[in-house]
Amino acid sequence: MAASAVTWAGLSAFGRLCGQINYRLRGASSHVSCLHTNTQLNSKHWERNNRVVYPPQQKDEPRRPAEIYHSRRQIKYSKDKMWYLAKLIKGMTVDQALTQLEFNDKKGAKIIKEVLLEAQEMAVRNHNVEYKSNLYLAESFSGKGKYLKRIRYHGRGMFGIMDKVNCHYFVKLVEGVPPKVDQKTGFDQAKEYVEELKNRTIIYSL
Amino acid sequence: MSLSSLLQLFRHSLQRLELSLAQVVGFDRSLGPALAVNGPSVLPQAPHNSDEESSEPSFMDSIFWMAAPKKRRSIEVNRCRRRDPDKMIETKNNIEPCPECGNMKLKHVLCGFCYEKVRKETAMIRKQISIMEGAPLNTPAVESVVLYENETPSNADKRIIERSRKRPYWFKV
């Protein structure tokens, strides 16, 4: 009969498929034992930091601040130029960083602003952050993406290989007030260096 | 191996590479009178010695007088140049909130949000004007006044541009 077209082999295959899906889902959220627990094809290292689950805190421990990792890959911009913007906003509160980027004329500023807004929204939606302004940029940096190579024609039959550059941008938002960093002047750093040189001794000496 | 022969070799290899690339793409220069032999389709280049020697001295002379870096710049030296305070972006301290809408604006510049809202309304008014005039260069030689819903014109001979919405709060009479 047409109704009983589902064969025994088909059923068993379906059961195995269900089991595999179940195993995959459970395996993806487990973070207990080995290094290579479950690496899916499209999850990169920075985003995987978002899946870390800590054990519940004791009553006397200070509250662990929420950390949100976000990135954007293969941005059509140079990593060196992006680094200047990343260095500008590192350590600022999210609102301050957004205002600085809004009035910056560089191409990367608009892109970083989008990334920050996305991360802020993610924080409030998924990471249990209460106030979206109570976030600061703990880490912000750029990395090299995959380059395309092209030929640049010079005179006299010479050619050069031109790189079409791409970059990644990474950001880590942490809940709370940004920590105060003491701005060390160049003079202080030089003084420290001289002190280090003076404190050297000869080992295994009398 | 002298420098000139090295350069010649490099030039020949480049030309051969270009030819082979061209063959791959499909530019077959040797389509006309071809050899009836089954062999490599890239014909060997006849050495154009007479041509090259006349142009070589000028090329050779120029490279001897060009500036070239003596040593590779280390990453520390590169970082000192790329990260010195002149090249870093400074934080702007002339940003303040706009008293009208609350978005941030630069002190000496109009607020972008407020400007955008005025621009949009102006575009609608201009569209209305273009509908009223029909063709270009039909502007009457009188003053214009924009009237919104439920507004009566005062007794002055002005051209009336009507907009079918209530008056925006920022467009004072």
Tab-separated table of C-alpha atoms in Angstrom:
chain	number	residue	atom	x	y	z
A	1	MET	CA	0.000	0.000	0.000
A	2	ALA	CA	1.125	3.578	-0.570
A	3	ALA	CA	0.562	4.530	3.073
A	4	SER	CA	3.118	2.024	4.340
A	5	ALA	CA	5.815	3.155	1.900
A	6	VAL	CA	8.066	3.988	4.867
A	7	THR	CA	10.357	1.002	5.061
A	8	TRP	CA	12.113	-0.316	8.127
A	9	ALA	CA	15.472	0.824	6.739
A	10	GLY	CA	14.149	4.341	6.219
A	11	LEU	CA	12.859	4.513	9.793
A	12	SER	CA	16.139	3.351	11.262
A	13	ALA	CA	18.047	5.897	9.168
A	14	PHE	CA	15.719	8.632	10.401
A	15	GLY	CA	16.284	7.508	13.995
A	16	ARG	CA	20.051	7.640	13.516
A	17	LEU	CA	19.766	11.114	12.005
A	18	CYS	CA	17.736	12.322	15.016
A	19	GLY	CA	20.347	10.870	17.333
A	20	GLN	CA	23.137	12.634	15.460
A	21	ILE	CA	21.354	15.989	15.599
A	22	ASN	CA	20.761	15.536	19.337
A	23	TYR	CA	24.389	14.621	19.934
A	24	ARG	CA	25.577	17.607	17.878
A	25	LEU	CA	23.409	20.065	19.845
A	26	ARG	CA	24.410	18.674	23.226
A	27	GLY	CA	28.052	18.446	22.218
A	28	ALA	CA	28.152	22.057	21.054
A	29	SER	CA	27.249	23.409	24.489
A	30	SER	CA	29.505	21.150	26.569
A	31	HIS	CA	32.750	22.806	27.681
A	32	VAL	CA	34.036	20.372	30.250
A	33	SER	CA	36.694	17.975	29.131
A	34	CYS	CA	39.029	18.140	26.163
A	35	LEU	CA	40.419	20.911	23.976
A	36	HIS	CA	38.750	19.887	20.719
A	37	THR	CA	35.278	19.276	22.054
A	38	ASN	CA	33.250	20.465	19.112
A	39	THR	CA	34.529	22.830	16.456
A	40	GLN	CA	31.784	23.653	13.991
A	41	LEU	CA	32.770	24.827	10.549
A	42	ASN	CA	31.832	28.493	10.879
A	43	SER	CA	32.574	29.363	14.542
A	44	LYS	CA	35.785	31.304	15.056
A	45	HIS	CA	37.817	31.563	18.260
A	46	TRP	CA	36.794	35.056	19.335
A	47	GLU	CA	33.064	34.328	19.116
A	48	ARG	CA	33.506	31.042	20.945
A	49	ASN	CA	34.484	33.024	24.047
A	50	ASN	CA	30.831	33.999	24.303
A	51	ARG	CA	29.847	30.388	24.970
A	52	VAL	CA	31.946	30.013	28.137
A	53	VAL	CA	29.742	29.001	31.068
A	54	TYR	CA	31.163	29.566	34.553
A	55	PRO	CA	30.046	27.537	37.582
A	56	PRO	CA	27.634	29.399	39.888
A	57	GLN	CA	29.340	31.884	42.197
A	58	GLN	CA	29.433	31.586	45.989
A	59	LYS	CA	27.551	34.138	48.080
A	60	ASP	CA	30.689	35.899	49.311
A	61	GLU	CA	32.360	36.234	45.890
A	62	PRO	CA	32.218	39.617	44.189
A	63	ARG	CA	29.903	39.681	41.219
A	64	ARG	CA	31.603	38.647	38.003
A	65	PRO	CA	31.058	41.355	35.362
A	66	ALA	CA	29.488	40.270	32.071
A	67	GLU	CA	31.856	39.998	29.083
A	68	ILE	CA	30.644	40.244	25.529
A	69	TYR	CA	32.900	39.267	22.600
A	70	HIS	CA	32.012	40.483	19.135
A	71	SER	CA	33.815	40.802	15.832
A	72	ARG	CA	33.330	41.522	12.165
A	73	ARG	CA	35.344	39.638	9.539
A	74	GLN	CA	36.671	40.505	6.086
A	75	ILE	CA	36.089	44.261	6.286
A	76	LYS	CA	37.318	45.946	3.095
A	77	TYR	CA	39.830	48.196	4.886
A	78	SER	CA	43.473	48.113	5.914
A	79	LYS	CA	44.377	46.563	9.272
A	80	ASP	CA	46.928	49.310	9.967
A	81	LYS	CA	44.392	52.075	9.339
A	82	MET	CA	41.797	50.224	11.419
A	83	TRP	CA	44.288	49.908	14.265
A	84	TYR	CA	44.358	53.693	14.781
A	85	LEU	CA	40.603	53.731	15.341
A	86	ALA	CA	40.724	50.671	17.579
A	87	LYS	CA	43.437	52.331	19.686
A	88	LEU	CA	41.384	55.544	19.873
A	89	ILE	CA	38.361	53.924	21.502
A	90	LYS	CA	40.104	51.299	23.614
A	91	GLY	CA	39.247	51.721	27.297
A	92	MET	CA	36.384	54.167	26.756
A	93	THR	CA	32.757	53.691	27.739
A	94	VAL	CA	30.526	52.543	24.908
A	95	ASP	CA	28.713	55.892	24.634
A	96	GLN	CA	31.947	57.857	24.553
A	97	ALA	CA	33.363	55.545	21.900
A	98	LEU	CA	30.223	55.906	19.784
A	99	THR	CA	30.331	59.722	19.908
A	100	GLN	CA	34.026	59.804	18.988
A	101	LEU	CA	33.454	57.457	16.061
A	102	GLU	CA	30.431	59.406	14.863
A	103	PHE	CA	32.498	62.543	14.341
A	104	ASN	CA	35.521	60.803	12.848
A	105	ASP	CA	35.880	61.023	9.079
A	106	LYS	CA	37.563	57.685	8.441
A	107	LYS	CA	35.862	54.829	6.591
A	108	GLY	CA	36.503	52.370	9.408
A	109	ALA	CA	34.743	54.598	11.935
A	110	LYS	CA	31.312	53.872	10.474
A	111	ILE	CA	32.021	50.125	10.437
A	112	ILE	CA	33.269	50.041	14.029
A	113	LYS	CA	30.232	52.044	15.121
A	114	GLU	CA	27.930	49.395	13.594
A	115	VAL	CA	29.898	46.629	15.331
A	116	LEU	CA	29.651	48.421	18.693
A	117	LEU	CA	25.911	48.939	18.357
A	118	GLU	CA	25.449	45.257	17.461
A	119	ALA	CA	27.537	44.205	20.460
A	120	GLN	CA	25.596	46.512	22.770
A	121	GLU	CA	22.314	45.024	21.580
A	122	MET	CA	23.678	41.492	21.997
A	123	ALA	CA	24.736	42.365	25.534
A	124	VAL	CA	21.277	43.506	26.567
A	125	ARG	CA	19.459	40.712	24.772
A	126	ASN	CA	21.598	37.630	25.415
A	127	HIS	CA	24.139	38.372	28.145
A	128	ASN	CA	21.963	39.691	30.973
A	129	VAL	CA	23.334	43.230	30.968
A	130	GLU	CA	20.967	45.580	32.745
A	131	TYR	CA	21.955	49.011	31.443
A	132	LYS	CA	23.280	49.330	27.927
A	133	SER	CA	25.395	52.342	28.897
A	134	ASN	CA	27.122	50.492	31.732
A	135	LEU	CA	29.601	48.883	29.321
A	136	TYR	CA	33.190	49.737	28.502
A	137	LEU	CA	35.625	48.488	25.868
A	138	ALA	CA	38.101	46.221	27.589
A	139	GLU	CA	39.760	45.111	24.340
A	140	SER	CA	39.566	46.468	20.828
A	141	PHE	CA	41.965	45.579	18.038
A	142	SER	CA	42.180	44.771	14.363
A	143	GLY	CA	43.639	41.783	12.568
A	144	LYS	CA	44.610	40.831	9.018
A	145	GLY	CA	41.913	39.209	6.893
A	146	LYS	CA	42.351	37.132	3.746
A	147	TYR	CA	43.958	39.157	0.948
A	148	LEU	CA	43.254	38.891	-2.768
A	149	LYS	CA	46.237	39.276	-5.092
A	150	ARG	CA	46.185	41.290	-8.282
A	151	ILE	CA	48.799	42.407	-10.834
A	152	ARG	CA	49.834	46.052	-10.901
A	153	TYR	CA	51.450	46.931	-14.218
A	154	HIS	CA	54.618	49.045	-14.167
A	155	GLY	CA	56.664	50.397	-17.074
A	156	ARG	CA	59.134	48.394	-19.134
A	157	GLY	CA	57.213	45.170	-18.797
A	158	MET	CA	57.656	45.061	-15.046
A	159	PHE	CA	54.825	44.135	-12.756
A	160	GLY	CA	54.109	44.121	-9.083
A	161	ILE	CA	51.689	42.009	-7.089
A	162	MET	CA	49.023	44.190	-5.514
A	163	ASP	CA	47.235	43.030	-2.362
A	164	LYS	CA	43.512	43.772	-2.017
A	165	VAL	CA	43.453	44.125	1.752
A	166	ASN	CA	40.789	42.994	4.185
A	167	CYS	CA	40.788	43.188	7.949
A	168	HIS	CA	38.906	41.833	10.948
A	169	TYR	CA	37.814	43.943	13.901
A	170	PHE	CA	37.464	42.469	17.404
A	171	VAL	CA	35.876	44.044	20.459
A	172	LYS	CA	35.261	42.896	24.035
A	173	LEU	CA	32.691	44.789	26.085
A	174	VAL	CA	32.678	44.394	29.871
A	175	GLU	CA	29.913	45.541	32.171
A	176	GLY	CA	30.766	48.197	34.709
A	177	VAL	CA	32.796	51.363	35.056
A	178	PRO	CA	36.043	51.460	33.035
A	179	PRO	CA	39.131	51.025	35.225
A	180	LYS	CA	41.347	54.061	35.598
A	181	VAL	CA	44.620	53.640	33.735
A	182	ASP	CA	47.492	55.881	34.762
A	183	GLN	CA	48.870	57.629	31.714
A	184	LYS	CA	52.617	57.096	31.858
A	185	THR	CA	54.635	59.824	30.202
A	186	GLY	CA	57.689	59.066	28.134
A	187	PHE	CA	59.895	60.569	30.818
A	188	ASP	CA	58.492	58.167	33.435
A	189	GLN	CA	59.042	55.208	31.160
A	190	ALA	CA	62.609	56.283	30.489
A	191	LYS	CA	63.216	56.709	34.213
A	192	GLU	CA	61.871	53.206	34.888
A	193	TYR	CA	64.115	51.792	32.195
A	194	VAL	CA	67.177	53.441	33.724
A	195	GLU	CA	66.183	52.111	37.166
A	196	GLU	CA	65.929	48.606	35.735
A	197	LEU	CA	69.384	48.919	34.231
A	198	LYS	CA	70.800	50.133	37.538
A	199	ASN	CA	69.262	47.234	39.468
A	200	ARG	CA	71.070	44.620	37.459
A	201	THR	CA	73.543	42.426	39.328
A	202	ILE	CA	75.937	39.748	38.278
A	203	ILE	CA	74.561	36.334	39.157
A	204	TYR	CA	76.695	33.677	40.805
A	205	SER	CA	79.018	36.381	42.021
A	206	LEU	CA	80.460	36.880	45.487
B	1	MET	CA	77.122	36.331	-13.708
B	2	SER	CA	77.100	39.989	-14.574
B	3	LEU	CA	74.177	42.186	-13.671
B	4	SER	CA	73.272	42.915	-17.303
B	5	SER	CA	73.031	39.232	-18.233
B	6	LEU	CA	70.969	38.581	-15.101
B	7	LEU	CA	68.600	41.396	-16.091
B	8	GLN	CA	68.345	40.019	-19.617
B	9	LEU	CA	67.564	36.574	-18.257
B	10	PHE	CA	64.911	38.030	-15.960
B	11	ARG	CA	63.416	40.049	-18.807
B	12	HIS	CA	63.320	36.936	-21.053
B	13	SER	CA	61.714	34.817	-18.373
B	14	LEU	CA	59.125	37.566	-17.807
B	15	GLN	CA	58.306	37.721	-21.492
B	16	ARG	CA	58.017	33.963	-21.667
B	17	LEU	CA	55.722	34.007	-18.642
B	18	GLU	CA	53.576	36.697	-20.276
B	19	LEU	CA	53.378	34.709	-23.501
B	20	SER	CA	52.396	31.539	-21.676
B	21	LEU	CA	49.767	33.489	-19.734
B	22	ALA	CA	48.488	34.935	-23.023
B	23	GLN	CA	48.305	31.430	-24.510
B	24	VAL	CA	46.247	30.284	-21.546
B	25	VAL	CA	43.854	33.236	-21.889
B	26	GLY	CA	43.502	32.676	-25.626
B	27	PHE	CA	45.520	35.404	-27.312
B	28	ASP	CA	47.285	33.208	-29.794
B	29	ARG	CA	49.774	35.416	-31.599
B	30	SER	CA	51.162	32.515	-33.589
B	31	LEU	CA	47.825	31.648	-35.232
B	32	GLY	CA	48.939	32.681	-38.700
B	33	PRO	CA	51.942	30.891	-40.073
B	34	ALA	CA	52.359	28.090	-37.550
B	35	LEU	CA	54.663	25.140	-37.469
B	36	ALA	CA	53.088	21.848	-38.580
B	37	VAL	CA	54.786	20.107	-35.683
B	38	ASN	CA	53.134	18.737	-32.581
B	39	GLY	CA	55.162	20.353	-29.915
B	40	PRO	CA	55.000	23.018	-27.205
B	41	SER	CA	52.832	25.810	-28.559
B	42	VAL	CA	54.982	28.523	-26.985
B	43	LEU	CA	57.547	29.388	-29.661
B	44	PRO	CA	61.020	30.217	-28.405
B	45	GLN	CA	61.779	33.946	-28.539
B	46	ALA	CA	64.469	34.975	-31.011
B	47	PRO	CA	67.008	37.030	-29.046
B	48	HIS	CA	66.553	40.730	-29.930
B	49	ASN	CA	70.122	41.567	-29.043
B	50	SER	CA	70.486	44.574	-31.347
B	51	ASP	CA	67.438	46.292	-29.810
B	52	GLU	CA	68.297	45.679	-26.202
B	53	GLU	CA	71.876	46.828	-26.206
B	54	SER	CA	70.995	50.314	-27.401
B	55	SER	CA	68.416	50.822	-24.607
B	56	GLU	CA	70.365	48.963	-21.900
B	57	PRO	CA	72.994	51.583	-21.077
B	58	SER	CA	70.329	54.240	-20.283
B	59	PHE	CA	68.406	51.791	-18.116
B	60	MET	CA	71.558	50.554	-16.425
B	61	ASP	CA	72.861	54.058	-15.788
B	62	SER	CA	69.634	55.138	-14.136
B	63	ILE	CA	69.530	52.262	-11.634
B	64	PHE	CA	73.013	52.999	-10.403
B	65	TRP	CA	71.946	56.514	-9.324
B	66	MET	CA	68.618	55.640	-7.649
B	67	ALA	CA	68.130	55.776	-3.889
B	68	ALA	CA	67.502	52.383	-2.310
B	69	PRO	CA	67.155	51.266	1.305
B	70	LYS	CA	70.355	49.903	2.756
B	71	LYS	CA	68.856	47.728	5.465
B	72	ARG	CA	65.443	46.297	6.257
B	73	ARG	CA	63.597	48.427	8.796
B	74	SER	CA	62.922	46.340	11.895
B	75	ILE	CA	59.430	46.099	13.340
B	76	GLU	CA	60.528	48.156	16.366
B	77	VAL	CA	61.626	51.032	14.156
B	78	ASN	CA	58.449	50.720	12.109
B	79	ARG	CA	56.292	50.799	15.245
B	80	CYS	CA	58.112	53.902	16.542
B	81	ARG	CA	57.235	55.661	13.297
B	82	ARG	CA	53.652	54.408	12.964
B	83	ARG	CA	52.632	54.936	16.590
B	84	ASP	CA	54.175	58.281	17.405
B	85	PRO	CA	51.654	60.774	18.853
B	86	ASP	CA	51.522	62.857	15.670
B	87	LYS	CA	50.052	59.963	13.751
B	88	MET	CA	47.588	58.853	16.417
B	89	ILE	CA	43.990	60.069	16.249
B	90	GLU	CA	43.130	62.594	18.966
B	91	THR	CA	39.935	62.408	20.946
B	92	LYS	CA	37.628	65.325	20.135
B	93	ASN	CA	36.610	67.411	23.120
B	94	ASN	CA	34.183	69.716	21.279
B	95	ILE	CA	31.230	67.326	21.162
B	96	GLU	CA	28.106	68.320	23.083
B	97	PRO	CA	24.444	67.236	23.095
B	98	CYS	CA	22.069	69.239	20.894
B	99	PRO	CA	19.604	71.175	23.120
B	100	GLU	CA	16.762	70.520	20.665
B	101	CYS	CA	16.856	66.794	19.947
B	102	GLY	CA	19.476	65.419	22.357
B	103	ASN	CA	21.711	63.826	19.721
B	104	MET	CA	25.405	64.674	19.858
B	105	LYS	CA	26.755	67.501	17.717
B	106	LEU	CA	30.002	69.389	17.262
B	107	LYS	CA	30.031	72.809	18.945
B	108	HIS	CA	30.550	74.881	15.815
B	109	VAL	CA	28.411	72.740	13.473
B	110	LEU	CA	24.648	72.363	13.068
B	111	CYS	CA	23.079	69.267	14.590
B	112	GLY	CA	22.889	66.565	11.925
B	113	PHE	CA	19.545	65.181	13.045
B	114	CYS	CA	17.815	68.561	13.151
B	115	TYR	CA	19.308	69.531	9.798
B	116	GLU	CA	18.083	66.269	8.284
B	117	LYS	CA	14.505	66.769	9.489
B	118	VAL	CA	14.430	70.339	8.098
B	119	ARG	CA	15.931	69.096	4.818
B	120	LYS	CA	13.227	66.441	4.437
B	121	GLU	CA	10.427	68.962	4.960
B	122	THR	CA	12.082	71.392	2.558
B	123	ALA	CA	12.247	68.647	-0.071
B	124	MET	CA	8.495	68.073	0.294
B	125	ILE	CA	7.832	71.807	-0.045
B	126	ARG	CA	10.012	71.959	-3.143
B	127	LYS	CA	8.136	68.992	-4.631
B	128	GLN	CA	4.883	70.839	-4.050
B	129	ILE	CA	6.310	73.940	-5.729
B	130	SER	CA	7.422	71.950	-8.756
B	131	ILE	CA	3.902	70.462	-9.060
B	132	MET	CA	2.403	73.950	-8.871
B	133	GLU	CA	4.764	75.403	-11.452
B	134	GLY	CA	4.707	72.474	-13.844
B	135	ALA	CA	7.575	73.447	-16.114
B	136	PRO	CA	10.934	74.987	-15.193
B	137	LEU	CA	11.403	78.779	-15.133
B	138	ASN	CA	7.757	79.401	-14.192
B	139	THR	CA	8.379	81.019	-10.812
B	140	PRO	CA	6.019	84.007	-10.297
B	141	ALA	CA	7.561	87.296	-9.207
B	142	VAL	CA	5.809	87.311	-5.818
B	143	GLU	CA	6.643	86.136	-2.346
B	144	SER	CA	5.684	82.631	-1.355
B	145	VAL	CA	4.264	81.469	1.942
B	146	VAL	CA	3.834	77.913	3.169
B	147	LEU	CA	0.512	77.086	4.775
B	148	TYR	CA	-0.205	73.900	6.644
B	149	GLU	CA	-3.527	72.322	7.513
B	150	ASN	CA	-6.261	74.542	8.985
B	151	GLU	CA	-4.388	77.746	8.325
B	152	THR	CA	-5.880	80.750	6.621
B	153	PRO	CA	-3.791	83.116	4.556
B	154	SER	CA	-3.512	86.682	5.741
B	155	ASN	CA	-4.613	89.368	3.283
B	156	ALA	CA	-1.398	89.755	1.386
B	157	ASP	CA	-0.781	88.898	-2.264
B	158	LYS	CA	1.636	86.060	-1.823
B	159	ARG	CA	1.816	82.751	-3.585
B	160	ILE	CA	0.464	80.035	-1.268
B	161	ILE	CA	2.148	76.672	-1.071
B	162	GLU	CA	-0.077	74.191	0.726
B	163	ARG	CA	1.212	71.231	2.637
B	164	SER	CA	-1.240	68.618	3.792
B	165	ARG	CA	0.054	68.040	7.267
B	166	LYS	CA	0.066	69.913	10.531
B	167	ARG	CA	2.684	72.599	11.043
B	168	PRO	CA	5.995	71.230	12.366
B	169	TYR	CA	6.819	72.612	15.789
B	170	TRP	CA	10.078	74.125	14.586
B	171	PHE	CA	8.566	76.029	11.628
B	172	LYS	CA	7.350	79.165	13.335
B	173	VAL	CA	4.783	81.395	11.604
